[in-house]
Amino acid sequence: MKITYHGHSCVQIDNLIIDPWLTENPVANITLDEVVVDYILVTHGHNDHIGDTLELAKKYDALVISTVEIADYFENKGVRTFGLQPGGQYAFEFGSVKMTPAIHGSSYTKRDGTVIPMGIAAGFLITKEDKLIYHAGDTALFSDMALFKGVDLAFIPIGDVYTMGIDDAVEAVRLIDPKVVVPIHYNTFDLIRQDPAVFESKVEKARVKTMRPGDILN
Ligand code: NI
Ligand code: MN
């Protein structure tokens, strides 16, 4: 399993990409032309997460997996979609995806400034090749994270302002108890500047893997 971090919240697992914000992402390591995917998972409607979903989905006839509201939005644009809601799980060819809650907003802002409500925000528990991977999306800390059992790898936001900051993220890691944790959603722009070394020093049990955009997890 090849897991690549493309910066911000964008994580690629083989032919699957989560929150593909590349074109306008100031820290992305690749351009849209360099990504080949069959599945696109979108945690919520904010532009830094929907990103290039439409272009990628059209280019590869990729399946967009997201909340029912976001799935409906893309279905109306001629894209193949699969809608879930928190608590729901479905077995795809590559593995299964369970949608988790996230405490966060979910709206999409069009180029002309029109804001489209996109339901609620979510995270994903992805089971692939016997590994359980949690992508938290954008979220605050919530105590029900303790209910996620057997997580091998967790992608957790630490940027603060819009999501958990470092101290809440450390508590999230304590609740989730993953084997490995990768901090995301920080240092993309000034408002979410954080030192991942501080996060690393505060996490007690899990192995922290700080990834730069373009890094492959090993
Ligand atoms: Ni967001
Ligand atoms: Mn975000």
mmCIF file with all atom_site columns, C-alpha atoms and ligand atoms in Angstrom:
data_model
loop_
_atom_site.group_PDB
_atom_site.id
_atom_site.type_symbol
_atom_site.label_atom_id
_atom_site.label_alt_id
_atom_site.label_comp_id
_atom_site.label_asym_id
_atom_site.label_entity_id
_atom_site.label_seq_id
_atom_site.pdbx_PDB_ins_code
_atom_site.Cartn_x
_atom_site.Cartn_y
_atom_site.Cartn_z
_atom_site.occupancy
_atom_site.B_iso_or_equiv
_atom_site.pdbx_formal_charge
_atom_site.auth_seq_id
_atom_site.auth_comp_id
_atom_site.auth_asym_id
_atom_site.auth_atom_id
_atom_site.pdbx_PDB_model_num
ATOM   1   C  CA . MET A 1 1   ? 0.000   0.000  0.000   1.00 0.00 ? 1   MET A CA 1
ATOM   2   C  CA . LYS A 1 2   ? 1.477   3.301  -1.096  1.00 0.00 ? 2   LYS A CA 1
ATOM   3   C  CA . ILE A 1 3   ? 0.392   6.256  1.031   1.00 0.00 ? 3   ILE A CA 1
ATOM   4   C  CA . THR A 1 4   ? 1.441   9.707  -0.143  1.00 0.00 ? 4   THR A CA 1
ATOM   5   C  CA . TYR A 1 5   ? 0.819   13.060 1.537   1.00 0.00 ? 5   TYR A CA 1
ATOM   6   C  CA . HIS A 1 6   ? 0.161   15.903 -0.902  1.00 0.00 ? 6   HIS A CA 1
ATOM   7   C  CA . GLY A 1 7   ? -0.108  18.685 1.677   1.00 0.00 ? 7   GLY A CA 1
ATOM   8   C  CA . HIS A 1 8   ? -2.950  20.181 3.769   1.00 0.00 ? 8   HIS A CA 1
ATOM   9   C  CA . SER A 1 9   ? -5.577  17.403 4.081   1.00 0.00 ? 9   SER A CA 1
ATOM   10  C  CA . CYS A 1 10  ? -4.799  15.622 0.846   1.00 0.00 ? 10  CYS A CA 1
ATOM   11  C  CA . VAL A 1 11  ? -3.746  11.999 1.272   1.00 0.00 ? 11  VAL A CA 1
ATOM   12  C  CA . GLN A 1 12  ? -3.427  9.457  -1.509  1.00 0.00 ? 12  GLN A CA 1
ATOM   13  C  CA . ILE A 1 13  ? -3.684  5.714  -0.831  1.00 0.00 ? 13  ILE A CA 1
ATOM   14  C  CA . ASP A 1 14  ? -2.876  3.829  -4.030  1.00 0.00 ? 14  ASP A CA 1
ATOM   15  C  CA . ASN A 1 15  ? -5.664  4.719  -6.515  1.00 0.00 ? 15  ASN A CA 1
ATOM   16  C  CA . LEU A 1 16  ? -7.726  6.556  -3.914  1.00 0.00 ? 16  LEU A CA 1
ATOM   17  C  CA . ILE A 1 17  ? -7.348  10.207 -2.974  1.00 0.00 ? 17  ILE A CA 1
ATOM   18  C  CA . ILE A 1 18  ? -8.824  12.068 -0.019  1.00 0.00 ? 18  ILE A CA 1
ATOM   19  C  CA . ASP A 1 19  ? -9.609  15.805 -0.200  1.00 0.00 ? 19  ASP A CA 1
ATOM   20  C  CA . PRO A 1 20  ? -7.784  16.475 -3.502  1.00 0.00 ? 20  PRO A CA 1
ATOM   21  C  CA . TRP A 1 21  ? -6.985  20.181 -3.130  1.00 0.00 ? 21  TRP A CA 1
ATOM   22  C  CA . LEU A 1 22  ? -4.027  20.577 -5.459  1.00 0.00 ? 22  LEU A CA 1
ATOM   23  C  CA . THR A 1 23  ? -4.367  23.408 -7.970  1.00 0.00 ? 23  THR A CA 1
ATOM   24  C  CA . GLU A 1 24  ? -4.868  26.190 -5.428  1.00 0.00 ? 24  GLU A CA 1
ATOM   25  C  CA . ASN A 1 25  ? -3.045  24.498 -2.560  1.00 0.00 ? 25  ASN A CA 1
ATOM   26  C  CA . PRO A 1 26  ? 0.098   26.568 -1.915  1.00 0.00 ? 26  PRO A CA 1
ATOM   27  C  CA . VAL A 1 27  ? 1.997   23.554 -0.530  1.00 0.00 ? 27  VAL A CA 1
ATOM   28  C  CA . ALA A 1 28  ? 0.883   20.810 -2.924  1.00 0.00 ? 28  ALA A CA 1
ATOM   29  C  CA . ASN A 1 29  ? 3.784   18.788 -4.284  1.00 0.00 ? 29  ASN A CA 1
ATOM   30  C  CA . ILE A 1 30  ? 2.097   17.784 -7.518  1.00 0.00 ? 30  ILE A CA 1
ATOM   31  C  CA . THR A 1 31  ? -0.165  19.235 -10.152 1.00 0.00 ? 31  THR A CA 1
ATOM   32  C  CA . LEU A 1 32  ? -3.497  17.832 -11.203 1.00 0.00 ? 32  LEU A CA 1
ATOM   33  C  CA . ASP A 1 33  ? -1.903  16.268 -14.284 1.00 0.00 ? 33  ASP A CA 1
ATOM   34  C  CA . GLU A 1 34  ? 0.331   14.057 -12.158 1.00 0.00 ? 34  GLU A CA 1
ATOM   35  C  CA . VAL A 1 35  ? -2.471  12.335 -10.221 1.00 0.00 ? 35  VAL A CA 1
ATOM   36  C  CA . VAL A 1 36  ? -4.180  9.153  -11.422 1.00 0.00 ? 36  VAL A CA 1
ATOM   37  C  CA . VAL A 1 37  ? -7.092  7.955  -9.291  1.00 0.00 ? 37  VAL A CA 1
ATOM   38  C  CA . ASP A 1 38  ? -10.174 5.736  -9.363  1.00 0.00 ? 38  ASP A CA 1
ATOM   39  C  CA . TYR A 1 39  ? -11.741 6.904  -6.097  1.00 0.00 ? 39  TYR A CA 1
ATOM   40  C  CA . ILE A 1 40  ? -12.080 10.364 -4.551  1.00 0.00 ? 40  ILE A CA 1
ATOM   41  C  CA . LEU A 1 41  ? -13.131 10.729 -0.926  1.00 0.00 ? 41  LEU A CA 1
ATOM   42  C  CA . VAL A 1 42  ? -14.303 14.155 0.195   1.00 0.00 ? 42  VAL A CA 1
ATOM   43  C  CA . THR A 1 43  ? -14.682 14.892 3.915   1.00 0.00 ? 43  THR A CA 1
ATOM   44  C  CA . HIS A 1 44  ? -16.727 18.096 3.562   1.00 0.00 ? 44  HIS A CA 1
ATOM   45  C  CA . GLY A 1 45  ? -17.675 20.933 1.249   1.00 0.00 ? 45  GLY A CA 1
ATOM   46  C  CA . HIS A 1 46  ? -15.044 23.550 2.029   1.00 0.00 ? 46  HIS A CA 1
ATOM   47  C  CA . ASN A 1 47  ? -12.987 24.568 -0.969  1.00 0.00 ? 47  ASN A CA 1
ATOM   48  C  CA . ASP A 1 48  ? -9.701  23.410 0.556   1.00 0.00 ? 48  ASP A CA 1
ATOM   49  C  CA . HIS A 1 49  ? -11.147 19.875 0.622   1.00 0.00 ? 49  HIS A CA 1
ATOM   50  C  CA . ILE A 1 50  ? -13.365 19.613 -2.479  1.00 0.00 ? 50  ILE A CA 1
ATOM   51  C  CA . GLY A 1 51  ? -10.516 21.216 -4.385  1.00 0.00 ? 51  GLY A CA 1
ATOM   52  C  CA . ASP A 1 52  ? -10.069 19.564 -7.797  1.00 0.00 ? 52  ASP A CA 1
ATOM   53  C  CA . THR A 1 53  ? -12.649 16.819 -7.255  1.00 0.00 ? 53  THR A CA 1
ATOM   54  C  CA . LEU A 1 54  ? -14.734 17.704 -10.312 1.00 0.00 ? 54  LEU A CA 1
ATOM   55  C  CA . GLU A 1 55  ? -11.806 17.840 -12.734 1.00 0.00 ? 55  GLU A CA 1
ATOM   56  C  CA . LEU A 1 56  ? -10.268 14.612 -11.403 1.00 0.00 ? 56  LEU A CA 1
ATOM   57  C  CA . ALA A 1 57  ? -13.568 12.732 -11.353 1.00 0.00 ? 57  ALA A CA 1
ATOM   58  C  CA . LYS A 1 58  ? -14.316 13.715 -14.942 1.00 0.00 ? 58  LYS A CA 1
ATOM   59  C  CA . LYS A 1 59  ? -10.826 12.940 -16.184 1.00 0.00 ? 59  LYS A CA 1
ATOM   60  C  CA . TYR A 1 60  ? -10.699 9.392  -14.806 1.00 0.00 ? 60  TYR A CA 1
ATOM   61  C  CA . ASP A 1 61  ? -14.412 8.630  -14.417 1.00 0.00 ? 61  ASP A CA 1
ATOM   62  C  CA . ALA A 1 62  ? -13.516 8.258  -10.747 1.00 0.00 ? 62  ALA A CA 1
ATOM   63  C  CA . LEU A 1 63  ? -16.119 7.485  -8.109  1.00 0.00 ? 63  LEU A CA 1
ATOM   64  C  CA . VAL A 1 64  ? -16.697 10.336 -5.650  1.00 0.00 ? 64  VAL A CA 1
ATOM   65  C  CA . ILE A 1 65  ? -17.433 9.021  -2.152  1.00 0.00 ? 65  ILE A CA 1
ATOM   66  C  CA . SER A 1 66  ? -18.728 11.639 0.259   1.00 0.00 ? 66  SER A CA 1
ATOM   67  C  CA . THR A 1 67  ? -21.771 12.755 2.214   1.00 0.00 ? 67  THR A CA 1
ATOM   68  C  CA . VAL A 1 68  ? -25.110 12.363 0.441   1.00 0.00 ? 68  VAL A CA 1
ATOM   69  C  CA . GLU A 1 69  ? -25.279 16.149 -0.068  1.00 0.00 ? 69  GLU A CA 1
ATOM   70  C  CA . ILE A 1 70  ? -21.866 16.388 -1.717  1.00 0.00 ? 70  ILE A CA 1
ATOM   71  C  CA . ALA A 1 71  ? -22.567 13.240 -3.733  1.00 0.00 ? 71  ALA A CA 1
ATOM   72  C  CA . ASP A 1 72  ? -25.795 14.834 -5.004  1.00 0.00 ? 72  ASP A CA 1
ATOM   73  C  CA . TYR A 1 73  ? -23.917 18.000 -5.949  1.00 0.00 ? 73  TYR A CA 1
ATOM   74  C  CA . PHE A 1 74  ? -21.421 16.053 -8.073  1.00 0.00 ? 74  PHE A CA 1
ATOM   75  C  CA . GLU A 1 75  ? -24.016 13.682 -9.492  1.00 0.00 ? 75  GLU A CA 1
ATOM   76  C  CA . ASN A 1 76  ? -25.769 16.737 -10.941 1.00 0.00 ? 76  ASN A CA 1
ATOM   77  C  CA . LYS A 1 77  ? -22.500 17.523 -12.713 1.00 0.00 ? 77  LYS A CA 1
ATOM   78  C  CA . GLY A 1 78  ? -22.384 14.122 -14.391 1.00 0.00 ? 78  GLY A CA 1
ATOM   79  C  CA . VAL A 1 79  ? -19.979 12.442 -11.996 1.00 0.00 ? 79  VAL A CA 1
ATOM   80  C  CA . ARG A 1 80  ? -20.314 8.904  -10.579 1.00 0.00 ? 80  ARG A CA 1
ATOM   81  C  CA . THR A 1 81  ? -20.919 9.174  -6.841  1.00 0.00 ? 81  THR A CA 1
ATOM   82  C  CA . PHE A 1 82  ? -21.618 7.206  -3.696  1.00 0.00 ? 82  PHE A CA 1
ATOM   83  C  CA . GLY A 1 83  ? -23.239 9.004  -0.765  1.00 0.00 ? 83  GLY A CA 1
ATOM   84  C  CA . LEU A 1 84  ? -22.824 8.003  2.872   1.00 0.00 ? 84  LEU A CA 1
ATOM   85  C  CA . GLN A 1 85  ? -23.830 9.547  6.159   1.00 0.00 ? 85  GLN A CA 1
ATOM   86  C  CA . PRO A 1 86  ? -22.035 9.281  9.519   1.00 0.00 ? 86  PRO A CA 1
ATOM   87  C  CA . GLY A 1 87  ? -22.274 5.776  10.930  1.00 0.00 ? 87  GLY A CA 1
ATOM   88  C  CA . GLY A 1 88  ? -22.736 4.276  7.479   1.00 0.00 ? 88  GLY A CA 1
ATOM   89  C  CA . GLN A 1 89  ? -20.277 1.865  5.915   1.00 0.00 ? 89  GLN A CA 1
ATOM   90  C  CA . TYR A 1 90  ? -19.974 0.327  2.469   1.00 0.00 ? 90  TYR A CA 1
ATOM   91  C  CA . ALA A 1 91  ? -17.635 -2.265 0.977   1.00 0.00 ? 91  ALA A CA 1
ATOM   92  C  CA . PHE A 1 92  ? -16.048 -1.050 -2.249  1.00 0.00 ? 92  PHE A CA 1
ATOM   93  C  CA . GLU A 1 93  ? -13.712 -3.041 -4.484  1.00 0.00 ? 93  GLU A CA 1
ATOM   94  C  CA . PHE A 1 94  ? -10.597 -1.600 -2.793  1.00 0.00 ? 94  PHE A CA 1
ATOM   95  C  CA . GLY A 1 95  ? -11.915 -2.009 0.752   1.00 0.00 ? 95  GLY A CA 1
ATOM   96  C  CA . SER A 1 96  ? -14.551 -0.481 2.960   1.00 0.00 ? 96  SER A CA 1
ATOM   97  C  CA . VAL A 1 97  ? -15.309 3.061  3.987   1.00 0.00 ? 97  VAL A CA 1
ATOM   98  C  CA . LYS A 1 98  ? -17.163 4.032  7.132   1.00 0.00 ? 98  LYS A CA 1
ATOM   99  C  CA . MET A 1 99  ? -18.177 7.644  7.553   1.00 0.00 ? 99  MET A CA 1
ATOM   100 C  CA . THR A 1 100 ? -17.535 9.180  10.958  1.00 0.00 ? 100 THR A CA 1
ATOM   101 C  CA . PRO A 1 101 ? -18.866 12.398 12.476  1.00 0.00 ? 101 PRO A CA 1
ATOM   102 C  CA . ALA A 1 102 ? -16.751 15.546 12.450  1.00 0.00 ? 102 ALA A CA 1
ATOM   103 C  CA . ILE A 1 103 ? -17.513 18.763 14.282  1.00 0.00 ? 103 ILE A CA 1
ATOM   104 C  CA . HIS A 1 104 ? -17.111 21.353 11.552  1.00 0.00 ? 104 HIS A CA 1
ATOM   105 C  CA . GLY A 1 105 ? -19.036 23.258 8.874   1.00 0.00 ? 105 GLY A CA 1
ATOM   106 C  CA . SER A 1 106 ? -19.591 22.186 5.278   1.00 0.00 ? 106 SER A CA 1
ATOM   107 C  CA . SER A 1 107 ? -20.296 24.706 2.533   1.00 0.00 ? 107 SER A CA 1
ATOM   108 C  CA . TYR A 1 108 ? -18.836 25.278 -0.892  1.00 0.00 ? 108 TYR A CA 1
ATOM   109 C  CA . THR A 1 109 ? -18.088 28.747 -2.210  1.00 0.00 ? 109 THR A CA 1
ATOM   110 C  CA . LYS A 1 110 ? -18.374 29.140 -5.983  1.00 0.00 ? 110 LYS A CA 1
ATOM   111 C  CA . ARG A 1 111 ? -16.048 31.431 -7.934  1.00 0.00 ? 111 ARG A CA 1
ATOM   112 C  CA . ASP A 1 112 ? -18.755 34.118 -8.058  1.00 0.00 ? 112 ASP A CA 1
ATOM   113 C  CA . GLY A 1 113 ? -18.973 34.072 -4.244  1.00 0.00 ? 113 GLY A CA 1
ATOM   114 C  CA . THR A 1 114 ? -22.211 32.088 -4.019  1.00 0.00 ? 114 THR A CA 1
ATOM   115 C  CA . VAL A 1 115 ? -22.145 29.827 -0.966  1.00 0.00 ? 115 VAL A CA 1
ATOM   116 C  CA . ILE A 1 116 ? -23.733 26.386 -1.354  1.00 0.00 ? 116 ILE A CA 1
ATOM   117 C  CA . PRO A 1 117 ? -24.684 24.499 1.830   1.00 0.00 ? 117 PRO A CA 1
ATOM   118 C  CA . MET A 1 118 ? -23.315 20.958 1.701   1.00 0.00 ? 118 MET A CA 1
ATOM   119 C  CA . GLY A 1 119 ? -24.850 19.230 4.725   1.00 0.00 ? 119 GLY A CA 1
ATOM   120 C  CA . ILE A 1 120 ? -22.535 18.183 7.521   1.00 0.00 ? 120 ILE A CA 1
ATOM   121 C  CA . ALA A 1 121 ? -18.805 17.510 7.716   1.00 0.00 ? 121 ALA A CA 1
ATOM   122 C  CA . ALA A 1 122 ? -17.402 14.008 8.134   1.00 0.00 ? 122 ALA A CA 1
ATOM   123 C  CA . GLY A 1 123 ? -14.328 11.858 8.521   1.00 0.00 ? 123 GLY A CA 1
ATOM   124 C  CA . PHE A 1 124 ? -13.511 8.386  7.183   1.00 0.00 ? 124 PHE A CA 1
ATOM   125 C  CA . LEU A 1 125 ? -12.483 5.040  8.605   1.00 0.00 ? 125 LEU A CA 1
ATOM   126 C  CA . ILE A 1 126 ? -11.001 3.178  5.658   1.00 0.00 ? 126 ILE A CA 1
ATOM   127 C  CA . THR A 1 127 ? -10.256 -0.532 5.781   1.00 0.00 ? 127 THR A CA 1
ATOM   128 C  CA . LYS A 1 128 ? -7.781  -1.567 3.124   1.00 0.00 ? 128 LYS A CA 1
ATOM   129 C  CA . GLU A 1 129 ? -5.513  -4.615 3.059   1.00 0.00 ? 129 GLU A CA 1
ATOM   130 C  CA . ASP A 1 130 ? -6.282  -5.361 6.728   1.00 0.00 ? 130 ASP A CA 1
ATOM   131 C  CA . LYS A 1 131 ? -5.224  -1.868 7.779   1.00 0.00 ? 131 LYS A CA 1
ATOM   132 C  CA . LEU A 1 132 ? -7.631  0.563  9.405   1.00 0.00 ? 132 LEU A CA 1
ATOM   133 C  CA . ILE A 1 133 ? -6.926  4.148  8.426   1.00 0.00 ? 133 ILE A CA 1
ATOM   134 C  CA . TYR A 1 134 ? -8.702  7.117  10.002  1.00 0.00 ? 134 TYR A CA 1
ATOM   135 C  CA . HIS A 1 135 ? -8.816  10.441 8.171   1.00 0.00 ? 135 HIS A CA 1
ATOM   136 C  CA . ALA A 1 136 ? -10.433 12.885 10.591  1.00 0.00 ? 136 ALA A CA 1
ATOM   137 C  CA . GLY A 1 137 ? -11.214 15.587 8.041   1.00 0.00 ? 137 GLY A CA 1
ATOM   138 C  CA . ASP A 1 138 ? -11.609 18.987 9.683   1.00 0.00 ? 138 ASP A CA 1
ATOM   139 C  CA . THR A 1 139 ? -12.903 18.555 13.189  1.00 0.00 ? 139 THR A CA 1
ATOM   140 C  CA . ALA A 1 140 ? -12.841 19.613 16.797  1.00 0.00 ? 140 ALA A CA 1
ATOM   141 C  CA . LEU A 1 141 ? -11.899 17.095 19.442  1.00 0.00 ? 141 LEU A CA 1
ATOM   142 C  CA . PHE A 1 142 ? -14.842 14.894 20.431  1.00 0.00 ? 142 PHE A CA 1
ATOM   143 C  CA . SER A 1 143 ? -14.901 12.195 23.100  1.00 0.00 ? 143 SER A CA 1
ATOM   144 C  CA . ASP A 1 144 ? -16.516 9.597  20.810  1.00 0.00 ? 144 ASP A CA 1
ATOM   145 C  CA . MET A 1 145 ? -13.148 9.266  19.094  1.00 0.00 ? 145 MET A CA 1
ATOM   146 C  CA . ALA A 1 146 ? -12.518 6.776  21.913  1.00 0.00 ? 146 ALA A CA 1
ATOM   147 C  CA . LEU A 1 147 ? -15.022 4.464  20.180  1.00 0.00 ? 147 LEU A CA 1
ATOM   148 C  CA . PHE A 1 148 ? -12.763 3.974  17.145  1.00 0.00 ? 148 PHE A CA 1
ATOM   149 C  CA . LYS A 1 149 ? -11.020 0.665  17.812  1.00 0.00 ? 149 LYS A CA 1
ATOM   150 C  CA . GLY A 1 150 ? -8.004  -0.855 16.116  1.00 0.00 ? 150 GLY A CA 1
ATOM   151 C  CA . VAL A 1 151 ? -6.870  2.168  14.131  1.00 0.00 ? 151 VAL A CA 1
ATOM   152 C  CA . ASP A 1 152 ? -3.483  1.516  12.541  1.00 0.00 ? 152 ASP A CA 1
ATOM   153 C  CA . LEU A 1 153 ? -2.928  4.933  11.045  1.00 0.00 ? 153 LEU A CA 1
ATOM   154 C  CA . ALA A 1 154 ? -4.638  8.251  11.799  1.00 0.00 ? 154 ALA A CA 1
ATOM   155 C  CA . PHE A 1 155 ? -4.489  11.560 9.923   1.00 0.00 ? 155 PHE A CA 1
ATOM   156 C  CA . ILE A 1 156 ? -5.324  14.269 12.460  1.00 0.00 ? 156 ILE A CA 1
ATOM   157 C  CA . PRO A 1 157 ? -5.593  18.036 11.953  1.00 0.00 ? 157 PRO A CA 1
ATOM   158 C  CA . ILE A 1 158 ? -3.388  20.157 14.236  1.00 0.00 ? 158 ILE A CA 1
ATOM   159 C  CA . GLY A 1 159 ? -3.604  23.580 12.607  1.00 0.00 ? 159 GLY A CA 1
ATOM   160 C  CA . ASP A 1 160 ? -6.006  25.229 15.086  1.00 0.00 ? 160 ASP A CA 1
ATOM   161 C  CA . VAL A 1 161 ? -8.357  28.135 14.190  1.00 0.00 ? 161 VAL A CA 1
ATOM   162 C  CA . TYR A 1 162 ? -10.542 25.895 11.939  1.00 0.00 ? 162 TYR A CA 1
ATOM   163 C  CA . THR A 1 163 ? -9.823  22.515 13.551  1.00 0.00 ? 163 THR A CA 1
ATOM   164 C  CA . MET A 1 164 ? -8.174  21.053 16.620  1.00 0.00 ? 164 MET A CA 1
ATOM   165 C  CA . GLY A 1 165 ? -4.933  22.661 17.661  1.00 0.00 ? 165 GLY A CA 1
ATOM   166 C  CA . ILE A 1 166 ? -1.968  20.712 18.963  1.00 0.00 ? 166 ILE A CA 1
ATOM   167 C  CA . ASP A 1 167 ? -3.190  20.101 22.543  1.00 0.00 ? 167 ASP A CA 1
ATOM   168 C  CA . ASP A 1 168 ? -6.627  18.868 21.450  1.00 0.00 ? 168 ASP A CA 1
ATOM   169 C  CA . ALA A 1 169 ? -5.001  16.755 18.729  1.00 0.00 ? 169 ALA A CA 1
ATOM   170 C  CA . VAL A 1 170 ? -2.756  15.155 21.365  1.00 0.00 ? 170 VAL A CA 1
ATOM   171 C  CA . GLU A 1 171 ? -5.894  14.305 23.360  1.00 0.00 ? 171 GLU A CA 1
ATOM   172 C  CA . ALA A 1 172 ? -7.518  12.931 20.186  1.00 0.00 ? 172 ALA A CA 1
ATOM   173 C  CA . VAL A 1 173 ? -4.538  10.614 19.695  1.00 0.00 ? 173 VAL A CA 1
ATOM   174 C  CA . ARG A 1 174 ? -4.892  9.448  23.287  1.00 0.00 ? 174 ARG A CA 1
ATOM   175 C  CA . LEU A 1 175 ? -8.577  8.602  22.673  1.00 0.00 ? 175 LEU A CA 1
ATOM   176 C  CA . ILE A 1 176 ? -8.094  6.945  19.271  1.00 0.00 ? 176 ILE A CA 1
ATOM   177 C  CA . ASP A 1 177 ? -4.914  5.124  20.299  1.00 0.00 ? 177 ASP A CA 1
ATOM   178 C  CA . PRO A 1 178 ? -3.615  4.539  16.762  1.00 0.00 ? 178 PRO A CA 1
ATOM   179 C  CA . LYS A 1 179 ? -0.302  2.848  16.058  1.00 0.00 ? 179 LYS A CA 1
ATOM   180 C  CA . VAL A 1 180 ? 0.852   5.717  13.848  1.00 0.00 ? 180 VAL A CA 1
ATOM   181 C  CA . VAL A 1 181 ? -0.387  9.297  13.596  1.00 0.00 ? 181 VAL A CA 1
ATOM   182 C  CA . VAL A 1 182 ? 0.290   11.846 10.863  1.00 0.00 ? 182 VAL A CA 1
ATOM   183 C  CA . PRO A 1 183 ? -0.489  15.516 11.582  1.00 0.00 ? 183 PRO A CA 1
ATOM   184 C  CA . ILE A 1 184 ? -2.326  17.341 8.769   1.00 0.00 ? 184 ILE A CA 1
ATOM   185 C  CA . HIS A 1 185 ? -4.071  20.658 8.055   1.00 0.00 ? 185 HIS A CA 1
ATOM   186 C  CA . TYR A 1 186 ? -1.250  22.939 9.247   1.00 0.00 ? 186 TYR A CA 1
ATOM   187 C  CA . ASN A 1 187 ? 1.403   25.227 7.705   1.00 0.00 ? 187 ASN A CA 1
ATOM   188 C  CA . THR A 1 188 ? -0.578  25.577 4.481   1.00 0.00 ? 188 THR A CA 1
ATOM   189 C  CA . PHE A 1 189 ? -1.037  29.283 5.203   1.00 0.00 ? 189 PHE A CA 1
ATOM   190 C  CA . ASP A 1 190 ? -0.184  31.657 8.063   1.00 0.00 ? 190 ASP A CA 1
ATOM   191 C  CA . LEU A 1 191 ? -3.361  31.267 10.148  1.00 0.00 ? 191 LEU A CA 1
ATOM   192 C  CA . ILE A 1 192 ? -2.736  27.562 10.707  1.00 0.00 ? 192 ILE A CA 1
ATOM   193 C  CA . ARG A 1 193 ? 1.003   27.745 11.338  1.00 0.00 ? 193 ARG A CA 1
ATOM   194 C  CA . GLN A 1 194 ? 2.112   25.076 13.845  1.00 0.00 ? 194 GLN A CA 1
ATOM   195 C  CA . ASP A 1 195 ? 5.319   23.338 14.809  1.00 0.00 ? 195 ASP A CA 1
ATOM   196 C  CA . PRO A 1 196 ? 4.802   19.584 14.260  1.00 0.00 ? 196 PRO A CA 1
ATOM   197 C  CA . ALA A 1 197 ? 7.813   18.933 16.519  1.00 0.00 ? 197 ALA A CA 1
ATOM   198 C  CA . VAL A 1 198 ? 5.734   20.237 19.446  1.00 0.00 ? 198 VAL A CA 1
ATOM   199 C  CA . PHE A 1 199 ? 2.929   17.812 18.542  1.00 0.00 ? 199 PHE A CA 1
ATOM   200 C  CA . GLU A 1 200 ? 5.470   15.031 18.231  1.00 0.00 ? 200 GLU A CA 1
ATOM   201 C  CA . SER A 1 201 ? 6.933   15.779 21.667  1.00 0.00 ? 201 SER A CA 1
ATOM   202 C  CA . LYS A 1 202 ? 3.514   15.794 23.351  1.00 0.00 ? 202 LYS A CA 1
ATOM   203 C  CA . VAL A 1 203 ? 2.101   12.565 21.866  1.00 0.00 ? 203 VAL A CA 1
ATOM   204 C  CA . GLU A 1 204 ? 2.908   9.771  24.284  1.00 0.00 ? 204 GLU A CA 1
ATOM   205 C  CA . LYS A 1 205 ? 2.031   6.397  22.845  1.00 0.00 ? 205 LYS A CA 1
ATOM   206 C  CA . ALA A 1 206 ? 1.531   6.533  19.092  1.00 0.00 ? 206 ALA A CA 1
ATOM   207 C  CA . ARG A 1 207 ? 4.388   6.853  16.637  1.00 0.00 ? 207 ARG A CA 1
ATOM   208 C  CA . VAL A 1 208 ? 4.221   10.305 15.042  1.00 0.00 ? 208 VAL A CA 1
ATOM   209 C  CA . LYS A 1 209 ? 5.191   10.481 11.393  1.00 0.00 ? 209 LYS A CA 1
ATOM   210 C  CA . THR A 1 210 ? 5.502   14.069 10.264  1.00 0.00 ? 210 THR A CA 1
ATOM   211 C  CA . MET A 1 211 ? 5.183   14.115 6.479   1.00 0.00 ? 211 MET A CA 1
ATOM   212 C  CA . ARG A 1 212 ? 6.120   16.880 4.096   1.00 0.00 ? 212 ARG A CA 1
ATOM   213 C  CA . PRO A 1 213 ? 4.111   17.246 0.901   1.00 0.00 ? 213 PRO A CA 1
ATOM   214 C  CA . GLY A 1 214 ? 5.344   14.529 -1.460  1.00 0.00 ? 214 GLY A CA 1
ATOM   215 C  CA . ASP A 1 215 ? 6.452   12.184 1.305   1.00 0.00 ? 215 ASP A CA 1
ATOM   216 C  CA . ILE A 1 216 ? 5.494   8.528  1.049   1.00 0.00 ? 216 ILE A CA 1
ATOM   217 C  CA . LEU A 1 217 ? 4.716   6.759  4.317   1.00 0.00 ? 217 LEU A CA 1
ATOM   218 C  CA . ASN A 1 218 ? 7.019   3.882  5.143   1.00 0.00 ? 218 ASN A CA 1
HETATM 219 NI NI . NI  B 2 .   ? -13.082 22.903 6.484   1.00 0.00 ? 1   NI  B NI 1
HETATM 220 MN MN . MN  B 3 .   ? -10.056 22.818 5.891   1.00 0.00 ? 2   MN  B MN 1
#
